[in-house]
Amino acid sequence: MSAAVQETVATEWASAAAASVVARCDTLAALTETPGRITRVYLSPEHARANDTVRAWMQDAGLDTWQDAAGNLHGRVSGPTPDAPVLLLGSHLDTVVDAGRYDGVVGVLMAVEVVARLARDHGALPFALEVVAFSDEEGTRFGKALLGSSAVAGVWDDAWWDLCDADGTTLRAAFTAFGLDPERVHDAAVDPARLVGYLEAHIEQGPYLEQADQALGLVTSIASARRFTVQAVGEARHAGGTPYERRHDALLAAAEAALAVERICRAEQHIGTVGTMAVEPGAVNVVPGLATFAVDLRGEFDEGRDRVWDAIVAAFHEIGERRGVVVTPTEVHRAPAVFCAPRLMDAVRAGIVATGEPAPLELFSRAGHDAMSLGLVTDVAMLFLRNPDGISHHPDEFVAAPDVALGLDALTAAVERLARDHVPAGDGGDA
Ligand code: GLV
Ligand code: MN
Ligand code: MN
């Protein structure tokens, strides 16, 4: 007898809500610093406009809203008592340069729909529901990622204040220009003792769900990450008059260094990318004297990531010695691997199964997410949505509305499951 084929079909509510989510992603795509491309970075005028736009949608959905001391936007539906625990849901509104329209944004807008629906249909759940639209996940402007969620998790590091953007504006100055008070950033921190946990829906940003022919997936852990700015300092000289043996070409040292990152990461099954490279003085007839580039390194575990970085540094040193170029990396971002909590994973898995998928794909996230910061202080879990062709951080990034609809049903069912299983603090519960 052949096994019955399960159909994954979204509810009518979810199909309508998904259409609205996708339309709102289009609206937010227009809030950009460069017409025709989506670029919306931390503490920019577009960040403020995105917060205003999403705030209005949250309020229409019946959520109480506020912007916190780090520029994150919150929308909340109260619990049964003022001191009830809080389940956080969310993702981010900032983007990379020339981004797609769904990375982060779709998770924020899905959370708004789910929270509004649960508040309407269930009245008071045993906990408050709070959507957070994080303000900086990508690190596009200051190099350091997860600034918004680090403030909410209470792991803000005052050493970050002197980070500069490409124009030399410090993070501290950008805070002030945005109307925020740097002295108050710690006010954005939530009390972890009050949290039930954090749930995030996000497009996959890779091909595995599409390969498995599944709309939704369950994240098991999120990659450990480090980022560096590297300076290769050689000597600028005449391109015609300087023999090869007298050259200290910073660009060629940097190019070899970039190839070393790829070679070592491939051999060690890690992921390393050189995503920027700038050369000075930058003239056709001058041997480059300075090259500055960025390295993004990821792995499943912190120990492996650090071992691979040590090998890369050794290769940089060898290249620099050989070429008479001083290669110096400076770390700008470090985030440990985060493992999703079995309790919340069970709820998300049950949510996906409820959509008709009996055996959801479980996968490790090679991309970074706000859940990495929250995971330092509370339980987290993530729901992935199929990303056709696995293309993200690119204008062709896509998620289909029917998959968003299934995601909305799954996320709703996951929260319902957590509500059903919730044991109040003092009764042996965890919140
Ligand atoms: C964010 O999308 C990252 O993984 O860099
Ligand atoms: Mn991203
Ligand atoms: Mn993202």
PDB file of N, CA and C in Angstrom, residues 61-154:
ATOM      1  N   ALA A  61      -2.578  46.972  14.134  1.00  0.00           N
ATOM      2  CA  ALA A  61      -2.827  45.580  14.528  1.00  0.00           C
ATOM      3  C   ALA A  61      -3.140  45.464  16.022  1.00  0.00           C
ATOM      4  N   GLY A  62      -3.162  46.619  16.724  1.00  0.00           N
ATOM      5  CA  GLY A  62      -3.541  46.606  18.140  1.00  0.00           C
ATOM      6  C   GLY A  62      -2.377  46.445  19.102  1.00  0.00           C
ATOM      7  N   LEU A  63      -1.155  46.606  18.618  1.00  0.00           N
ATOM      8  CA  LEU A  63       0.012  46.456  19.494  1.00  0.00           C
ATOM      9  C   LEU A  63       0.377  47.814  20.104  1.00  0.00           C
ATOM     10  N   ASP A  64       0.847  47.793  21.352  1.00  0.00           N
ATOM     11  CA  ASP A  64       1.407  49.009  21.974  1.00  0.00           C
ATOM     12  C   ASP A  64       2.857  49.118  21.528  1.00  0.00           C
ATOM     13  N   THR A  65       3.270  50.299  21.086  1.00  0.00           N
ATOM     14  CA  THR A  65       4.591  50.400  20.456  1.00  0.00           C
ATOM     15  C   THR A  65       5.517  51.381  21.181  1.00  0.00           C
ATOM     16  N   TRP A  66       6.812  51.150  21.029  1.00  0.00           N
ATOM     17  CA  TRP A  66       7.817  52.121  21.459  1.00  0.00           C
ATOM     18  C   TRP A  66       9.131  51.826  20.753  1.00  0.00           C
ATOM     19  N   GLN A  67       9.956  52.861  20.646  1.00  0.00           N
ATOM     20  CA  GLN A  67      11.316  52.671  20.139  1.00  0.00           C
ATOM     21  C   GLN A  67      12.248  52.647  21.353  1.00  0.00           C
ATOM     22  N   ASP A  68      13.146  51.680  21.409  1.00  0.00           N
ATOM     23  CA  ASP A  68      13.998  51.580  22.592  1.00  0.00           C
ATOM     24  C   ASP A  68      15.259  52.434  22.443  1.00  0.00           C
ATOM     25  N   ALA A  69      16.106  52.360  23.448  1.00  0.00           N
ATOM     26  CA  ALA A  69      17.267  53.248  23.540  1.00  0.00           C
ATOM     27  C   ALA A  69      18.350  52.923  22.522  1.00  0.00           C
ATOM     28  N   ALA A  70      18.172  51.855  21.733  1.00  0.00           N
ATOM     29  CA  ALA A  70      19.136  51.539  20.666  1.00  0.00           C
ATOM     30  C   ALA A  70      18.489  51.647  19.287  1.00  0.00           C
ATOM     31  N   GLY A  71      17.261  52.197  19.239  1.00  0.00           N
ATOM     32  CA  GLY A  71      16.603  52.396  17.936  1.00  0.00           C
ATOM     33  C   GLY A  71      15.833  51.184  17.439  1.00  0.00           C
ATOM     34  N   ASN A  72      15.684  50.139  18.276  1.00  0.00           N
ATOM     35  CA  ASN A  72      14.830  49.007  17.896  1.00  0.00           C
ATOM     36  C   ASN A  72      13.369  49.395  18.135  1.00  0.00           C
ATOM     37  N   LEU A  73      12.497  48.898  17.274  1.00  0.00           N
ATOM     38  CA  LEU A  73      11.061  49.171  17.426  1.00  0.00           C
ATOM     39  C   LEU A  73      10.391  47.955  18.070  1.00  0.00           C
ATOM     40  N   HIS A  74       9.551  48.219  19.086  1.00  0.00           N
ATOM     41  CA  HIS A  74       8.847  47.122  19.769  1.00  0.00           C
ATOM     42  C   HIS A  74       7.338  47.310  19.624  1.00  0.00           C
ATOM     43  N   GLY A  75       6.602  46.200  19.572  1.00  0.00           N
ATOM     44  CA  GLY A  75       5.140  46.235  19.591  1.00  0.00           C
ATOM     45  C   GLY A  75       4.666  45.095  20.462  1.00  0.00           C
ATOM     46  N   ARG A  76       3.816  45.416  21.426  1.00  0.00           N
ATOM     47  CA  ARG A  76       3.502  44.413  22.452  1.00  0.00           C
ATOM     48  C   ARG A  76       1.999  44.246  22.661  1.00  0.00           C
ATOM     49  N   VAL A  77       1.629  43.015  22.940  1.00  0.00           N
ATOM     50  CA  VAL A  77       0.293  42.711  23.439  1.00  0.00           C
ATOM     51  C   VAL A  77       0.492  42.182  24.852  1.00  0.00           C
ATOM     52  N   SER A  78      -0.186  42.800  25.826  1.00  0.00           N
ATOM     53  CA  SER A  78       0.076  42.468  27.238  1.00  0.00           C
ATOM     54  C   SER A  78      -0.328  41.036  27.565  1.00  0.00           C
ATOM     55  N   GLY A  79       0.281  40.543  28.632  1.00  0.00           N
ATOM     56  CA  GLY A  79      -0.117  39.252  29.180  1.00  0.00           C
ATOM     57  C   GLY A  79      -1.226  39.423  30.195  1.00  0.00           C
ATOM     58  N   PRO A  80      -1.527  38.359  30.941  1.00  0.00           N
ATOM     59  CA  PRO A  80      -2.652  38.429  31.888  1.00  0.00           C
ATOM     60  C   PRO A  80      -2.416  39.381  33.063  1.00  0.00           C
ATOM     61  N   THR A  81      -1.156  39.610  33.413  1.00  0.00           N
ATOM     62  CA  THR A  81      -0.834  40.538  34.502  1.00  0.00           C
ATOM     63  C   THR A  81       0.327  41.414  34.047  1.00  0.00           C
ATOM     64  N   PRO A  82       0.521  42.572  34.689  1.00  0.00           N
ATOM     65  CA  PRO A  82       1.615  43.451  34.243  1.00  0.00           C
ATOM     66  C   PRO A  82       2.985  42.785  34.347  1.00  0.00           C
ATOM     67  N   ASP A  83       3.165  41.852  35.300  1.00  0.00           N
ATOM     68  CA  ASP A  83       4.493  41.234  35.407  1.00  0.00           C
ATOM     69  C   ASP A  83       4.544  39.847  34.762  1.00  0.00           C
ATOM     70  N   ALA A  84       3.602  39.569  33.860  1.00  0.00           N
ATOM     71  CA  ALA A  84       3.609  38.269  33.153  1.00  0.00           C
ATOM     72  C   ALA A  84       4.894  38.134  32.345  1.00  0.00           C
ATOM     73  N   PRO A  85       5.373  36.908  32.146  1.00  0.00           N
ATOM     74  CA  PRO A  85       6.555  36.736  31.296  1.00  0.00           C
ATOM     75  C   PRO A  85       6.267  37.135  29.846  1.00  0.00           C
ATOM     76  N   VAL A  86       7.328  37.255  29.082  1.00  0.00           N
ATOM     77  CA  VAL A  86       7.215  37.793  27.723  1.00  0.00           C
ATOM     78  C   VAL A  86       7.838  36.819  26.724  1.00  0.00           C
ATOM     79  N   LEU A  87       7.090  36.511  25.677  1.00  0.00           N
ATOM     80  CA  LEU A  87       7.667  35.780  24.547  1.00  0.00           C
ATOM     81  C   LEU A  87       8.009  36.811  23.474  1.00  0.00           C
ATOM     82  N   LEU A  88       9.289  36.886  23.107  1.00  0.00           N
ATOM     83  CA  LEU A  88       9.726  37.809  22.048  1.00  0.00           C
ATOM     84  C   LEU A  88       9.666  37.105  20.701  1.00  0.00           C
ATOM     85  N   LEU A  89       9.239  37.849  19.689  1.00  0.00           N
ATOM     86  CA  LEU A  89       9.291  37.372  18.301  1.00  0.00           C
ATOM     87  C   LEU A  89       9.859  38.508  17.470  1.00  0.00           C
ATOM     88  N   GLY A  90      10.565  38.193  16.397  1.00  0.00           N
ATOM     89  CA  GLY A  90      11.032  39.314  15.582  1.00  0.00           C
ATOM     90  C   GLY A  90      12.101  38.939  14.594  1.00  0.00           C
ATOM     91  N   SER A  91      12.715  39.974  14.053  1.00  0.00           N
ATOM     92  CA  SER A  91      13.839  39.883  13.136  1.00  0.00           C
ATOM     93  C   SER A  91      14.264  41.339  12.893  1.00  0.00           C
ATOM     94  N   HIS A  92      14.872  41.647  11.763  1.00  0.00           N
ATOM     95  CA  HIS A  92      15.468  42.983  11.613  1.00  0.00           C
ATOM     96  C   HIS A  92      14.943  43.742  10.391  1.00  0.00           C
ATOM     97  N   LEU A  93      15.093  45.083  10.463  1.00  0.00           N
ATOM     98  CA  LEU A  93      14.644  45.949   9.363  1.00  0.00           C
ATOM     99  C   LEU A  93      15.806  46.545   8.576  1.00  0.00           C
ATOM    100  N   ASP A  94      17.036  46.384   9.050  1.00  0.00           N
ATOM    101  CA  ASP A  94      18.177  46.941   8.298  1.00  0.00           C
ATOM    102  C   ASP A  94      18.574  45.979   7.186  1.00  0.00           C
ATOM    103  N   THR A  95      19.390  46.455   6.253  1.00  0.00           N
ATOM    104  CA  THR A  95      19.755  45.640   5.086  1.00  0.00           C
ATOM    105  C   THR A  95      21.254  45.743   4.799  1.00  0.00           C
ATOM    106  N   VAL A  96      21.704  44.842   3.942  1.00  0.00           N
ATOM    107  CA  VAL A  96      23.038  44.995   3.355  1.00  0.00           C
ATOM    108  C   VAL A  96      22.945  46.040   2.238  1.00  0.00           C
ATOM    109  N   VAL A  97      24.038  46.288   1.556  1.00  0.00           N
ATOM    110  CA  VAL A  97      24.036  47.198   0.405  1.00  0.00           C
ATOM    111  C   VAL A  97      23.450  46.460  -0.791  1.00  0.00           C
ATOM    112  N   ASP A  98      22.501  47.101  -1.506  1.00  0.00           N
ATOM    113  CA  ASP A  98      21.861  46.501  -2.681  1.00  0.00           C
ATOM    114  C   ASP A  98      21.218  45.159  -2.313  1.00  0.00           C
ATOM    115  N   ALA A  99      20.360  45.221  -1.314  1.00  0.00           N
ATOM    116  CA  ALA A  99      19.789  44.022  -0.700  1.00  0.00           C
ATOM    117  C   ALA A  99      18.572  43.507  -1.451  1.00  0.00           C
ATOM    118  N   GLY A 100      18.116  42.333  -0.999  1.00  0.00           N
ATOM    119  CA  GLY A 100      16.788  41.854  -1.354  1.00  0.00           C
ATOM    120  C   GLY A 100      15.763  42.482  -0.422  1.00  0.00           C
ATOM    121  N   ARG A 101      14.500  42.141  -0.618  1.00  0.00           N
ATOM    122  CA  ARG A 101      13.458  42.816   0.159  1.00  0.00           C
ATOM    123  C   ARG A 101      12.874  41.974   1.290  1.00  0.00           C
ATOM    124  N   TYR A 102      13.390  40.756   1.504  1.00  0.00           N
ATOM    125  CA  TYR A 102      12.755  39.857   2.475  1.00  0.00           C
ATOM    126  C   TYR A 102      13.624  39.535   3.684  1.00  0.00           C
ATOM    127  N   ASP A 103      14.944  39.613   3.535  1.00  0.00           N
ATOM    128  CA  ASP A 103      15.879  39.273   4.611  1.00  0.00           C
ATOM    129  C   ASP A 103      15.552  40.123   5.839  1.00  0.00           C
ATOM    130  N   GLY A 104      15.108  39.475   6.910  1.00  0.00           N
ATOM    131  CA  GLY A 104      14.780  40.182   8.146  1.00  0.00           C
ATOM    132  C   GLY A 104      13.375  40.732   8.141  1.00  0.00           C
ATOM    133  N   VAL A 105      13.065  41.510   7.120  1.00  0.00           N
ATOM    134  CA  VAL A 105      11.784  42.226   7.062  1.00  0.00           C
ATOM    135  C   VAL A 105      10.611  41.240   7.151  1.00  0.00           C
ATOM    136  N   VAL A 106      10.713  40.135   6.411  1.00  0.00           N
ATOM    137  CA  VAL A 106       9.575  39.212   6.370  1.00  0.00           C
ATOM    138  C   VAL A 106       9.316  38.630   7.768  1.00  0.00           C
ATOM    139  N   GLY A 107      10.374  38.412   8.547  1.00  0.00           N
ATOM    140  CA  GLY A 107      10.188  37.851   9.886  1.00  0.00           C
ATOM    141  C   GLY A 107       9.520  38.831  10.834  1.00  0.00           C
ATOM    142  N   VAL A 108       9.840  40.121  10.683  1.00  0.00           N
ATOM    143  CA  VAL A 108       9.195  41.147  11.514  1.00  0.00           C
ATOM    144  C   VAL A 108       7.696  41.205  11.182  1.00  0.00           C
ATOM    145  N   LEU A 109       7.408  41.251   9.882  1.00  0.00           N
ATOM    146  CA  LEU A 109       6.010  41.430   9.474  1.00  0.00           C
ATOM    147  C   LEU A 109       5.171  40.184   9.769  1.00  0.00           C
ATOM    148  N   MET A 110       5.782  39.005   9.651  1.00  0.00           N
ATOM    149  CA  MET A 110       5.067  37.775  10.038  1.00  0.00           C
ATOM    150  C   MET A 110       4.752  37.790  11.528  1.00  0.00           C
ATOM    151  N   ALA A 111       5.725  38.231  12.324  1.00  0.00           N
ATOM    152  CA  ALA A 111       5.498  38.268  13.778  1.00  0.00           C
ATOM    153  C   ALA A 111       4.338  39.203  14.120  1.00  0.00           C
ATOM    154  N   VAL A 112       4.241  40.331  13.422  1.00  0.00           N
ATOM    155  CA  VAL A 112       3.133  41.274  13.688  1.00  0.00           C
ATOM    156  C   VAL A 112       1.795  40.576  13.399  1.00  0.00           C
ATOM    157  N   GLU A 113       1.713  39.876  12.265  1.00  0.00           N
ATOM    158  CA  GLU A 113       0.455  39.200  11.906  1.00  0.00           C
ATOM    159  C   GLU A 113       0.087  38.136  12.942  1.00  0.00           C
ATOM    160  N   VAL A 114       1.083  37.346  13.343  1.00  0.00           N
ATOM    161  CA  VAL A 114       0.821  36.238  14.276  1.00  0.00           C
ATOM    162  C   VAL A 114       0.379  36.780  15.634  1.00  0.00           C
ATOM    163  N   VAL A 115       1.069  37.807  16.112  1.00  0.00           N
ATOM    164  CA  VAL A 115       0.735  38.363  17.432  1.00  0.00           C
ATOM    165  C   VAL A 115      -0.664  38.978  17.396  1.00  0.00           C
ATOM    166  N   ALA A 116      -0.973  39.691  16.316  1.00  0.00           N
ATOM    167  CA  ALA A 116      -2.305  40.308  16.208  1.00  0.00           C
ATOM    168  C   ALA A 116      -3.387  39.231  16.189  1.00  0.00           C
ATOM    169  N   ARG A 117      -3.134  38.174  15.455  1.00  0.00           N
ATOM    170  CA  ARG A 117      -4.135  37.105  15.363  1.00  0.00           C
ATOM    171  C   ARG A 117      -4.331  36.429  16.715  1.00  0.00           C
ATOM    172  N   LEU A 118      -3.232  36.115  17.400  1.00  0.00           N
ATOM    173  CA  LEU A 118      -3.349  35.413  18.680  1.00  0.00           C
ATOM    174  C   LEU A 118      -4.046  36.294  19.714  1.00  0.00           C
ATOM    175  N   ALA A 119      -3.747  37.589  19.688  1.00  0.00           N
ATOM    176  CA  ALA A 119      -4.378  38.496  20.650  1.00  0.00           C
ATOM    177  C   ALA A 119      -5.890  38.550  20.377  1.00  0.00           C
ATOM    178  N   ARG A 120      -6.245  38.534  19.116  1.00  0.00           N
ATOM    179  CA  ARG A 120      -7.668  38.639  18.735  1.00  0.00           C
ATOM    180  C   ARG A 120      -8.414  37.346  19.069  1.00  0.00           C
ATOM    181  N   ASP A 121      -7.812  36.205  18.749  1.00  0.00           N
ATOM    182  CA  ASP A 121      -8.549  34.949  18.842  1.00  0.00           C
ATOM    183  C   ASP A 121      -8.456  34.265  20.194  1.00  0.00           C
ATOM    184  N   HIS A 122      -7.397  34.582  20.955  1.00  0.00           N
ATOM    185  CA  HIS A 122      -7.206  33.849  22.209  1.00  0.00           C
ATOM    186  C   HIS A 122      -7.389  34.723  23.433  1.00  0.00           C
ATOM    187  N   GLY A 123      -7.568  36.043  23.257  1.00  0.00           N
ATOM    188  CA  GLY A 123      -7.583  36.901  24.434  1.00  0.00           C
ATOM    189  C   GLY A 123      -6.236  36.792  25.102  1.00  0.00           C
ATOM    190  N   ALA A 124      -6.237  36.748  26.428  1.00  0.00           N
ATOM    191  CA  ALA A 124      -4.950  36.737  27.142  1.00  0.00           C
ATOM    192  C   ALA A 124      -4.317  35.355  27.090  1.00  0.00           C
ATOM    193  N   LEU A 125      -3.098  35.308  26.568  1.00  0.00           N
ATOM    194  CA  LEU A 125      -2.274  34.102  26.646  1.00  0.00           C
ATOM    195  C   LEU A 125      -1.578  34.137  28.007  1.00  0.00           C
ATOM    196  N   PRO A 126      -0.912  33.063  28.403  1.00  0.00           N
ATOM    197  CA  PRO A 126      -0.261  33.093  29.731  1.00  0.00           C
ATOM    198  C   PRO A 126       0.955  34.001  29.777  1.00  0.00           C
ATOM    199  N   PHE A 127       1.347  34.571  28.632  1.00  0.00           N
ATOM    200  CA  PHE A 127       2.493  35.487  28.611  1.00  0.00           C
ATOM    201  C   PHE A 127       2.188  36.629  27.655  1.00  0.00           C
ATOM    202  N   ALA A 128       2.925  37.714  27.806  1.00  0.00           N
ATOM    203  CA  ALA A 128       2.828  38.816  26.838  1.00  0.00           C
ATOM    204  C   ALA A 128       3.552  38.396  25.558  1.00  0.00           C
ATOM    205  N   LEU A 129       3.115  38.981  24.441  1.00  0.00           N
ATOM    206  CA  LEU A 129       3.787  38.739  23.160  1.00  0.00           C
ATOM    207  C   LEU A 129       4.396  40.053  22.711  1.00  0.00           C
ATOM    208  N   GLU A 130       5.676  40.038  22.367  1.00  0.00           N
ATOM    209  CA  GLU A 130       6.337  41.283  21.976  1.00  0.00           C
ATOM    210  C   GLU A 130       7.109  41.072  20.676  1.00  0.00           C
ATOM    211  N   VAL A 131       6.757  41.873  19.686  1.00  0.00           N
ATOM    212  CA  VAL A 131       7.493  41.841  18.421  1.00  0.00           C
ATOM    213  C   VAL A 131       8.630  42.852  18.516  1.00  0.00           C
ATOM    214  N   VAL A 132       9.837  42.433  18.138  1.00  0.00           N
ATOM    215  CA  VAL A 132      10.951  43.386  18.073  1.00  0.00           C
ATOM    216  C   VAL A 132      11.441  43.463  16.630  1.00  0.00           C
ATOM    217  N   ALA A 133      11.438  44.692  16.102  1.00  0.00           N
ATOM    218  CA  ALA A 133      12.017  44.961  14.782  1.00  0.00           C
ATOM    219  C   ALA A 133      13.418  45.488  15.051  1.00  0.00           C
ATOM    220  N   PHE A 134      14.408  44.593  14.974  1.00  0.00           N
ATOM    221  CA  PHE A 134      15.770  44.988  15.337  1.00  0.00           C
ATOM    222  C   PHE A 134      16.344  45.952  14.294  1.00  0.00           C
ATOM    223  N   SER A 135      17.185  46.854  14.808  1.00  0.00           N
ATOM    224  CA  SER A 135      17.621  47.989  14.000  1.00  0.00           C
ATOM    225  C   SER A 135      18.933  47.748  13.261  1.00  0.00           C
ATOM    226  N   ASP A 136      19.731  46.803  13.756  1.00  0.00           N
ATOM    227  CA  ASP A 136      21.006  46.522  13.079  1.00  0.00           C
ATOM    228  C   ASP A 136      21.358  45.069  13.294  1.00  0.00           C
ATOM    229  N   GLU A 137      21.114  44.279  12.275  1.00  0.00           N
ATOM    230  CA  GLU A 137      21.577  42.875  12.311  1.00  0.00           C
ATOM    231  C   GLU A 137      22.787  42.712  11.412  1.00  0.00           C
ATOM    232  N   GLU A 138      22.770  43.412  10.265  1.00  0.00           N
ATOM    233  CA  GLU A 138      23.774  43.147   9.224  1.00  0.00           C
ATOM    234  C   GLU A 138      25.160  43.704   9.556  1.00  0.00           C
ATOM    235  N   GLY A 139      25.204  44.793  10.303  1.00  0.00           N
ATOM    236  CA  GLY A 139      26.502  45.427  10.541  1.00  0.00           C
ATOM    237  C   GLY A 139      27.005  46.186   9.326  1.00  0.00           C
ATOM    238  N   THR A 140      26.100  46.553   8.422  1.00  0.00           N
ATOM    239  CA  THR A 140      26.519  47.191   7.163  1.00  0.00           C
ATOM    240  C   THR A 140      27.254  48.506   7.417  1.00  0.00           C
ATOM    241  N   ARG A 141      26.755  49.286   8.373  1.00  0.00           N
ATOM    242  CA  ARG A 141      27.323  50.625   8.539  1.00  0.00           C
ATOM    243  C   ARG A 141      28.598  50.632   9.375  1.00  0.00           C
ATOM    244  N   PHE A 142      28.615  49.873  10.474  1.00  0.00           N
ATOM    245  CA  PHE A 142      29.758  49.978  11.400  1.00  0.00           C
ATOM    246  C   PHE A 142      30.628  48.719  11.442  1.00  0.00           C
ATOM    247  N   GLY A 143      30.326  47.723  10.589  1.00  0.00           N
ATOM    248  CA  GLY A 143      31.147  46.509  10.539  1.00  0.00           C
ATOM    249  C   GLY A 143      30.756  45.495  11.601  1.00  0.00           C
ATOM    250  N   LYS A 144      30.435  45.961  12.766  1.00  0.00           N
ATOM    251  CA  LYS A 144      29.989  45.096  13.869  1.00  0.00           C
ATOM    252  C   LYS A 144      28.517  44.778  13.652  1.00  0.00           C
ATOM    253  N   ALA A 145      28.197  43.479  13.546  1.00  0.00           N
ATOM    254  CA  ALA A 145      26.805  43.069  13.328  1.00  0.00           C
ATOM    255  C   ALA A 145      26.068  42.950  14.661  1.00  0.00           C
ATOM    256  N   LEU A 146      24.752  42.834  14.590  1.00  0.00           N
ATOM    257  CA  LEU A 146      23.903  42.520  15.750  1.00  0.00           C
ATOM    258  C   LEU A 146      23.904  43.609  16.813  1.00  0.00           C
ATOM    259  N   LEU A 147      24.099  44.868  16.406  1.00  0.00           N
ATOM    260  CA  LEU A 147      24.128  45.935  17.412  1.00  0.00           C
ATOM    261  C   LEU A 147      22.764  46.069  18.090  1.00  0.00           C
ATOM    262  N   GLY A 148      21.688  46.049  17.291  1.00  0.00           N
ATOM    263  CA  GLY A 148      20.351  46.240  17.871  1.00  0.00           C
ATOM    264  C   GLY A 148      20.011  45.157  18.874  1.00  0.00           C
ATOM    265  N   SER A 149      20.204  43.905  18.477  1.00  0.00           N
ATOM    266  CA  SER A 149      19.821  42.806  19.378  1.00  0.00           C
ATOM    267  C   SER A 149      20.808  42.672  20.539  1.00  0.00           C
ATOM    268  N   SER A 150      22.041  43.137  20.361  1.00  0.00           N
ATOM    269  CA  SER A 150      22.981  43.105  21.492  1.00  0.00           C
ATOM    270  C   SER A 150      22.493  44.036  22.602  1.00  0.00           C
ATOM    271  N   ALA A 151      21.927  45.187  22.203  1.00  0.00           N
ATOM    272  CA  ALA A 151      21.393  46.104  23.222  1.00  0.00           C
ATOM    273  C   ALA A 151      20.218  45.458  23.953  1.00  0.00           C
ATOM    274  N   VAL A 152      19.332  44.797  23.200  1.00  0.00           N
ATOM    275  CA  VAL A 152      18.150  44.182  23.831  1.00  0.00           C
ATOM    276  C   VAL A 152      18.567  43.019  24.737  1.00  0.00           C
ATOM    277  N   ALA A 153      19.589  42.273  24.302  1.00  0.00           N
ATOM    278  CA  ALA A 153      20.043  41.133  25.110  1.00  0.00           C
ATOM    279  C   ALA A 153      20.859  41.593  26.322  1.00  0.00           C
ATOM    280  N   GLY A 154      21.197  42.882  26.355  1.00  0.00           N
ATOM    281  CA  GLY A 154      21.980  43.386  27.491  1.00  0.00           C
ATOM    282  C   GLY A 154      23.446  43.020  27.394  1.00  0.00           C
TER     283      GLY A 154
END
